[in-house]
Short mmCIF file of C-alpha atoms in Angstrom, two decimals:
data_model
loop_
_atom_site.label_atom_id
_atom_site.label_comp_id
_atom_site.label_asym_id
_atom_site.label_seq_id
_atom_site.Cartn_x
_atom_site.Cartn_y
_atom_site.Cartn_z
CA MET O 180 -9.28 -15.11 10.50
CA SER O 181 -9.12 -18.66 11.47
CA PRO O 182 -10.47 -19.19 14.90
CA ASP O 183 -10.84 -22.61 16.55
CA SER O 184 -14.40 -22.36 16.87
CA MET O 185 -17.33 -19.83 16.51
CA ASN O 186 -20.10 -18.96 18.70
CA GLY O 187 -23.51 -20.11 17.47
CA THR O 188 -24.81 -16.54 17.55
CA ALA O 189 -22.05 -14.94 15.63
CA GLY O 190 -23.09 -11.51 14.35
CA THR O 191 -25.04 -10.67 17.31
CA SER O 192 -24.15 -8.30 20.27
CA GLN O 193 -24.75 -10.32 23.59
CA PHE O 194 -22.04 -8.69 25.76
CA ASN O 195 -21.53 -5.41 27.34
CA GLU O 196 -17.68 -5.43 26.66
CA PRO O 197 -16.84 -2.30 24.55
CA LEU O 198 -15.39 -2.64 20.98
CA ARG O 199 -11.82 -1.96 20.61
CA GLY O 200 -9.63 -0.21 17.99
CA CYS O 201 -5.92 0.27 17.53
CA PRO O 202 -4.36 3.26 15.94
CA LEU O 203 -3.40 2.98 12.24
CA SER O 204 -0.03 4.60 13.05
CA SER O 205 0.86 1.53 15.17
CA LEU O 206 0.38 -0.83 12.17
CA ILE O 207 2.30 1.42 9.79
CA TRP O 208 5.31 1.61 12.34
CA ASP O 209 5.33 -1.99 13.55
CA ALA O 210 5.31 -4.54 10.95
CA SER O 211 5.15 -7.52 13.30
CA LEU O 212 1.48 -6.73 13.98
CA LEU O 213 0.70 -7.60 10.36
CA ARG O 214 3.50 -10.39 9.95
CA ASN O 215 1.75 -13.23 11.76
CA SER O 216 -1.06 -13.91 14.26
CA GLU O 217 1.32 -14.53 17.40
CA ASP O 218 2.58 -12.30 20.12
CA TYR O 219 -0.97 -11.78 21.28
CA VAL O 220 -0.38 -9.81 24.40
CA ALA O 221 1.63 -7.05 23.03
CA ALA O 222 -0.80 -6.60 20.07
CA TYR O 223 -3.86 -6.61 22.13
CA ASN O 224 -2.41 -3.83 24.41
CA THR O 225 -2.16 -1.66 21.40
CA SER O 226 -5.96 -1.34 21.13
CA THR O 227 -8.21 0.65 23.37
CA PRO O 228 -12.08 0.87 23.82
CA VAL O 229 -13.87 2.80 20.89
CA SER O 230 -17.39 3.48 20.02
CA SER O 231 -16.81 3.39 16.21
CA VAL O 232 -13.93 2.12 13.82
CA ASP O 233 -12.51 4.29 10.98
CA ILE O 234 -11.18 1.08 9.06
CA PHE O 235 -11.85 -2.53 9.24
CA LEU O 236 -8.81 -4.42 7.98
CA SER O 237 -9.75 -7.51 6.05
CA HIS O 238 -6.65 -9.63 5.05
CA ALA O 239 -5.28 -13.10 5.40
CA TRP O 240 -2.47 -14.04 7.75
CA SER O 241 -0.72 -16.09 5.10
CA ASP O 242 0.35 -13.00 3.07
CA SER O 243 3.46 -11.07 3.68
CA GLY O 244 3.16 -8.67 6.62
CA TRP O 245 5.89 -6.41 5.06
CA TRP O 246 3.92 -5.91 1.81
CA LYS O 247 0.77 -5.44 3.83
CA GLN O 248 2.44 -2.74 5.78
CA ALA O 249 3.78 -1.17 2.56
CA ALA O 250 0.33 -1.32 1.06
CA LEU O 251 -1.18 0.50 4.16
CA LEU O 252 1.71 3.28 4.04
CA THR O 253 1.22 4.06 0.38
CA CYS O 254 -2.66 4.05 0.64
CA CYS O 255 -2.66 6.37 3.72
CA SER O 256 -0.06 8.65 2.37
CA SER O 257 -0.88 11.83 0.24
CA ALA O 258 0.93 14.07 -2.19
CA MET O 259 2.70 15.96 0.55
CA PRO O 260 5.75 13.66 0.70
CA TYR O 261 6.34 14.15 -3.17
CA LYS O 262 6.09 18.01 -2.54
CA VAL O 263 8.56 17.69 0.37
CA MET O 264 10.99 15.52 -2.03
CA VAL O 265 10.67 18.24 -4.73
CA THR O 266 11.40 21.15 -2.41
CA SER O 267 14.32 19.41 -0.55
CA SER O 268 15.89 18.18 -3.95
CA ILE O 269 15.69 21.94 -5.22
CA VAL O 270 17.07 23.51 -2.03
CA ALA O 271 19.82 20.84 -1.90
CA ALA O 272 20.59 21.32 -5.65
CA TRP O 273 20.66 25.22 -5.23
CA LEU O 274 23.10 24.90 -2.01
CA CYS O 275 25.38 22.31 -3.48
CA TRP O 276 25.86 23.31 -7.09
CA TYR O 277 29.52 24.47 -6.54
CA ILE O 278 30.88 21.11 -5.51
CA SER O 279 32.24 18.60 -7.67
CA TYR O 280 29.74 17.25 -10.33
CA ASP O 281 29.75 13.56 -9.29
CA LEU O 282 29.31 14.27 -5.58
CA TYR O 283 26.71 16.94 -6.43
CA ARG O 284 24.53 14.53 -8.42
CA LEU O 285 24.79 11.69 -5.71
CA LEU O 286 24.17 13.99 -2.81
CA VAL O 287 21.00 15.66 -4.34
CA LEU O 288 19.73 12.20 -5.33
CA LEU O 289 20.02 10.84 -1.80
CA ILE O 290 18.63 13.92 -0.23
CA GLY O 291 15.60 13.77 -2.51
CA ILE O 292 15.15 10.03 -1.98
CA PHE O 293 15.48 9.91 1.76
CA SER O 294 13.34 13.14 2.19
CA PHE O 295 10.60 11.28 0.22
CA ILE O 296 10.65 8.09 2.28
CA GLY O 297 11.20 9.91 5.60
CA SER O 298 8.29 12.36 5.03
CA THR O 299 5.90 9.57 3.85
CA ILE O 300 6.55 7.53 7.06
CA THR O 301 6.62 10.67 9.47
CA LEU O 302 3.56 12.38 7.87
CA SER O 303 1.58 9.17 7.66
CA LEU O 304 2.18 8.41 11.44
CA PHE O 305 1.33 11.87 12.44
CA LYS O 306 -1.84 12.08 10.04
CA HIS O 307 -3.09 8.77 11.30
CA ARG O 308 -2.25 8.75 15.03
CA ASN O 309 -5.98 9.05 15.84
CA THR O 310 -7.31 6.75 12.90
CA THR O 311 -8.70 3.61 14.36
CA VAL O 312 -8.42 0.25 12.92
CA PHE O 313 -9.96 -3.14 13.54
CA LEU O 314 -7.28 -5.93 13.30
CA ASP O 315 -8.42 -9.15 14.89
CA LYS O 316 -4.88 -9.68 16.50
CA CYS O 317 -5.09 -6.46 18.23
CA CYS O 318 -8.70 -6.00 19.11
CA ILE O 319 -9.79 -9.53 20.07
CA ASN O 320 -8.09 -11.10 22.99
CA GLN O 321 -6.49 -14.27 21.45
CA SER O 322 -4.75 -15.40 24.71
CA ASP O 323 -8.10 -16.17 26.49
CA PHE O 324 -10.29 -18.81 24.67
CA ALA O 325 -13.52 -17.53 26.22
CA ALA O 326 -12.77 -13.81 25.34
CA LYS O 327 -11.74 -14.85 21.85
CA LYS O 328 -15.13 -16.55 21.31
CA ARG O 329 -16.94 -13.50 22.53
CA GLY O 330 -14.69 -11.07 20.34
CA ILE O 331 -15.27 -13.17 17.27
CA SER O 332 -19.18 -13.21 17.83
CA ARG O 333 -19.03 -9.52 17.61
CA LEU O 334 -17.39 -9.32 14.25
CA SER O 335 -20.45 -8.02 12.75
CA ASP O 336 -20.68 -5.20 15.34
CA TYR O 337 -17.21 -4.23 14.37
CA LEU O 338 -18.10 -4.23 10.75
CA ARG O 339 -21.33 -2.22 11.22
CA VAL O 340 -19.57 0.62 13.09
CA SER O 341 -16.62 0.71 10.61
CA ASN O 342 -16.57 3.52 8.19
CA LYS O 343 -14.43 1.78 5.56
CA LEU O 344 -13.43 -1.78 4.65
CA VAL O 345 -9.85 -2.01 3.36
CA VAL O 346 -9.28 -5.26 1.70
CA LEU O 347 -5.40 -6.35 1.37
CA TRP O 348 -6.23 -8.35 -1.62
CA THR O 349 -4.25 -11.37 -3.00
CA PRO O 350 -5.67 -14.00 -5.49
CA SER O 351 -6.69 -16.32 -2.70
CA TYR O 352 -8.87 -13.62 -0.71
CA LEU O 353 -12.11 -14.73 -2.16
CA ASP O 354 -11.19 -18.34 -1.44
CA ARG O 355 -11.28 -17.56 2.29
CA LEU O 356 -14.79 -17.86 3.78
CA TRP O 357 -14.08 -15.56 6.71
CA CYS O 358 -12.91 -12.91 4.30
CA VAL O 359 -16.09 -13.47 2.20
CA TYR O 360 -18.15 -13.17 5.53
CA GLU O 361 -16.52 -9.89 6.46
CA LEU O 362 -17.30 -8.46 3.05
CA ALA O 363 -20.94 -9.80 3.20
CA VAL O 364 -21.61 -8.07 6.52
CA PHE O 365 -19.99 -4.95 5.60
CA MET O 366 -21.67 -4.66 2.29
CA ARG O 367 -25.14 -5.11 3.87
CA THR O 368 -24.91 -1.72 5.66
CA HIS O 369 -22.41 0.24 3.40
CA ASP O 370 -22.15 1.65 -0.07
CA LYS O 371 -19.90 -0.08 -2.60
CA LYS O 372 -17.60 3.07 -2.45
CA ASP O 373 -16.85 2.24 1.16
CA VAL O 374 -14.94 -0.86 0.19
CA ILE O 375 -11.18 -0.06 -0.60
CA ILE O 376 -9.28 -2.85 -2.39
CA LEU O 377 -5.38 -2.75 -2.24
CA ASN O 378 -3.68 -5.09 -4.50
CA LEU O 379 -0.62 -6.21 -2.81
CA ARG O 380 1.00 -7.14 -6.13
CA HIS O 381 0.49 -3.65 -7.52
CA VAL O 382 2.15 -2.03 -4.46
CA LYS O 383 5.04 -4.42 -4.95
CA LEU O 384 5.32 -3.37 -8.48
CA CYS O 385 5.47 0.49 -7.84
CA LEU O 386 7.98 0.11 -5.17
CA TRP O 387 10.01 -2.25 -7.36
CA LEU O 388 9.99 0.35 -10.16
CA MET O 389 11.26 2.97 -7.61
CA VAL O 390 13.96 1.00 -6.48
CA ILE O 391 15.01 -0.12 -9.95
CA LYS O 392 15.22 3.50 -11.24
CA LEU O 393 17.14 4.45 -8.28
CA LEU O 394 19.68 1.79 -8.91
CA ASP O 395 20.02 2.65 -12.60
CA ILE O 396 20.80 6.06 -11.72
CA VAL O 397 23.34 5.32 -8.95
CA SER O 398 25.12 2.63 -11.00
CA PHE O 399 25.16 5.19 -14.00
CA TYR O 400 26.87 7.79 -11.61
CA ALA O 401 29.32 4.97 -10.14
CA PHE O 402 30.39 3.62 -13.71
CA GLN O 403 30.91 7.26 -14.94
CA ALA O 404 33.09 8.14 -12.00
CA TYR O 405 35.12 5.07 -12.19
CA PHE O 406 35.98 4.84 -15.90
CA GLY O 407 35.91 8.56 -16.53
CA ARG O 408 36.28 9.37 -20.26
CA GLN O 409 36.40 5.75 -21.08
CA PHE O 410 32.78 5.53 -20.09
CA HIS O 411 30.31 5.01 -22.91
CA PRO O 412 26.65 6.17 -21.85
CA SER O 413 25.15 4.62 -25.16
CA GLY O 414 26.55 1.13 -24.34
CA TYR O 415 25.82 1.28 -20.55
CA GLY O 416 22.23 2.59 -21.49
CA SER O 417 21.64 -0.58 -23.90
CA TRP O 418 22.63 -3.12 -21.14
CA ILE O 419 20.49 -1.25 -18.38
CA CYS O 420 17.58 -1.19 -20.61
CA ILE O 421 17.79 -4.88 -21.12
CA VAL O 422 18.13 -5.71 -17.42
CA THR O 423 15.46 -3.07 -16.42
CA SER O 424 13.13 -4.50 -19.05
CA ILE O 425 13.52 -7.95 -17.75
CA LEU O 426 13.19 -7.23 -14.06
CA VAL O 427 10.17 -4.67 -14.45
CA GLY O 428 8.55 -6.71 -17.13
CA HIS O 429 8.42 -9.82 -14.77
CA GLN O 430 6.82 -7.87 -12.15
CA ALA O 431 4.42 -6.10 -14.48
CA PHE O 432 3.41 -9.29 -15.92
CA GLY O 433 2.66 -10.76 -12.71
CA CYS O 434 0.73 -7.72 -11.61
CA PHE O 435 -1.40 -7.72 -14.75
CA GLU O 436 -1.97 -11.37 -14.29
CA ASP O 437 -3.22 -10.87 -10.85
CA TRP O 438 -5.71 -8.28 -12.23
CA ILE O 439 -6.99 -10.96 -14.60
CA ILE O 440 -7.46 -13.46 -11.83
CA PHE O 441 -9.13 -10.88 -9.86
CA SER O 442 -11.65 -10.03 -12.76
CA SER O 443 -12.22 -13.68 -13.33
CA LYS O 444 -12.82 -14.55 -9.55
CA LEU O 445 -15.14 -11.58 -9.27
CA ASN O 446 -17.20 -12.70 -12.39
CA SER O 447 -17.44 -16.28 -11.39
CA PHE O 448 -17.73 -15.74 -7.67
CA SER O 449 -19.68 -18.35 -5.72
CA VAL O 450 -20.04 -18.44 -1.92
CA SER O 451 -19.61 -22.36 -2.13
CA ASP O 452 -16.25 -22.02 -3.78
CA ALA O 453 -14.77 -20.39 -0.50
CA LYS O 454 -13.14 -22.73 2.05
CA CYS O 455 -13.04 -22.75 5.86
CA THR O 456 -10.76 -24.86 8.06
CA SER O 457 -13.63 -25.63 10.43
CA PRO O 458 -16.60 -27.49 9.01
CA ASP O 459 -18.77 -26.25 11.82
CA ASP O 460 -17.76 -22.68 10.97
CA TYR O 461 -18.26 -23.24 7.24
CA THR O 462 -21.99 -24.23 7.74
CA LYS O 463 -22.62 -21.27 10.21
CA LEU O 464 -20.92 -18.79 7.96
CA LYS O 465 -22.94 -19.78 4.82
CA ASP O 466 -26.24 -19.53 6.78
CA LEU O 467 -25.41 -16.17 8.20
CA ILE O 468 -24.63 -14.95 4.55
CA THR O 469 -27.97 -16.43 3.30
CA GLU O 470 -29.74 -14.91 6.19
CA LEU O 471 -28.32 -11.39 5.36
CA TYR O 472 -29.11 -11.47 1.55
CA GLY O 473 -31.64 -14.10 1.16
CA SER O 474 -29.66 -16.29 -0.92
CA GLU O 475 -25.92 -16.91 -1.74
CA ASP O 476 -26.53 -15.99 -5.40
CA HIS O 477 -27.96 -12.64 -4.39
CA PHE O 478 -24.82 -11.79 -2.31
CA ALA O 479 -22.60 -13.27 -5.25
CA ALA O 480 -24.27 -10.78 -7.47
CA ARG O 481 -23.36 -7.83 -5.19
CA VAL O 482 -19.79 -9.01 -5.07
CA ARG O 483 -19.55 -9.35 -8.86
CA GLY O 484 -20.58 -5.81 -8.98
CA LEU O 485 -18.17 -4.47 -6.49
CA CYS O 486 -15.39 -3.44 -8.99
CA LEU O 487 -16.64 -4.65 -12.37
CA ASN O 488 -19.85 -3.52 -13.89
CA SER O 489 -20.84 -4.70 -17.39
CA ALA O 490 -21.32 -0.96 -18.46
CA ASP O 491 -17.88 0.12 -17.37
CA GLU O 492 -15.65 -2.97 -17.35
CA LYS O 493 -12.10 -1.88 -18.02
CA PRO O 494 -9.52 -4.06 -19.89
CA ALA O 495 -6.71 -3.04 -17.55
CA PRO O 496 -6.83 -1.83 -13.78
CA LEU O 497 -7.05 2.01 -13.51
CA TRP O 498 -4.69 2.12 -10.50
CA LEU O 499 -1.64 1.37 -12.82
CA LEU O 500 -2.02 5.02 -13.96
CA SER O 501 -3.34 6.53 -10.63
CA ARG O 502 -1.47 9.55 -9.13
CA ASP O 503 -0.22 7.64 -6.18
CA SER O 504 1.48 5.03 -8.57
CA LEU O 505 2.83 7.61 -10.72
CA ARG O 506 4.48 9.56 -7.87
CA ILE O 507 6.06 6.55 -6.45
CA CYS O 508 7.41 5.32 -9.73
CA SER O 509 8.79 8.60 -10.87
CA VAL O 510 10.55 9.67 -7.53
CA ALA O 511 14.00 8.65 -8.72
CA TYR O 512 13.78 10.45 -12.04
CA THR O 513 12.16 13.45 -10.66
CA VAL O 514 15.02 14.08 -8.34
CA TYR O 515 17.61 13.47 -11.06
CA LEU O 516 15.94 15.98 -13.46
CA LEU O 517 15.56 18.63 -10.96
CA SER O 518 19.22 18.33 -10.09
CA LEU O 519 20.04 18.86 -13.72
CA VAL O 520 17.61 21.73 -14.17
CA VAL O 521 18.97 23.73 -11.12
CA LEU O 522 22.57 23.00 -12.02
CA LEU O 523 21.95 24.40 -15.68
CA TYR O 524 20.18 27.40 -14.15
CA ARG O 525 23.00 28.25 -11.64
CA TYR O 526 25.63 27.59 -14.25
CA SER O 527 24.05 29.75 -16.86
CA THR O 528 23.56 32.57 -14.22
CA PHE O 529 27.10 32.26 -12.90
CA THR O 530 28.36 32.38 -16.51
CA LYS O 531 26.28 35.63 -17.33
CA GLU O 532 27.62 37.32 -14.21
CA ARG O 533 31.31 36.57 -15.16
CA GLN O 534 30.74 37.88 -18.60
CA LEU O 535 29.22 41.06 -17.11
CA GLN O 536 32.27 41.43 -14.95
CA GLN O 537 34.75 40.89 -17.67
CA ARG O 538 32.84 43.56 -19.86
CA LYS O 539 32.88 45.94 -16.79
CA TYR O 540 36.83 45.95 -16.60
CA LEU O 541 37.41 46.05 -20.32
CA PRO O 542 38.94 49.41 -21.52
#
């Protein structure tokens, strides 16, 4: 958040105006709400008065709105879309096994992929239609300067009544004093487990892997159908492995590099390193953090213990092997394998039935 100015008593509730929250489903559906801080009126109309907030969304407007939307969608989804994909793929393969082999493979693959994407969006919108979120653009009247100042002065109230703090993290997150202030106020009244950090680069890596694997399989089908018997899978496989390794390796390296930066910034975090566009706000925010924790060093120690502890520090981020990540990355290959398994089963069953019929009519 980057307000023009800040009320001198920020963090205290001086007004009887109700707090506001917008549905999480609105943020999932409309990427423009996260893309930039403009279009104030339409965004503010998505929020309604609330007594508590499920999620306080902490982020930077300079980051990509599309990837922030994708991060929220993947974070809020469950295993159900994956189950829908598996079920729809098996049903499609069972019903379409008799058509031409090339069309069968492509049809089952597309049905499986689109059922996963469609169910992910649909189920998330339905599940989180009543989940309330604080997003400054939606919950603070940005078009009225006086109302904006009052809304900013109640940030601490929003943070205290929020159940979770979701951080859409990028390497520059801890460099922004407003983001640090939000973290400070929330951690003062909540447990460490209530802070959820979503690495946007990791979300990008997972979706990138899913798309690359899908393109691998589709291009394999296309080349095989076009060249027929002249197609050599081994030669194609070698080239596709090289290209995939380069593309995926680049994203994976960037993702791991972000983790190194994340760990380094947490270990060396200091409030003094954070920046703010307004010198007046900079002084006030630092004073408020000191007032909350007694000293900047005490708060910095809390932040350093947020995700990394000396006793359980890990050399790599655990979310690289999380269930959500593996589900997203394996979507294309799961559909591909299911189509083969069902086809082999139906074909073997059909062959056995024909053999039995032939034996029945033998003299």
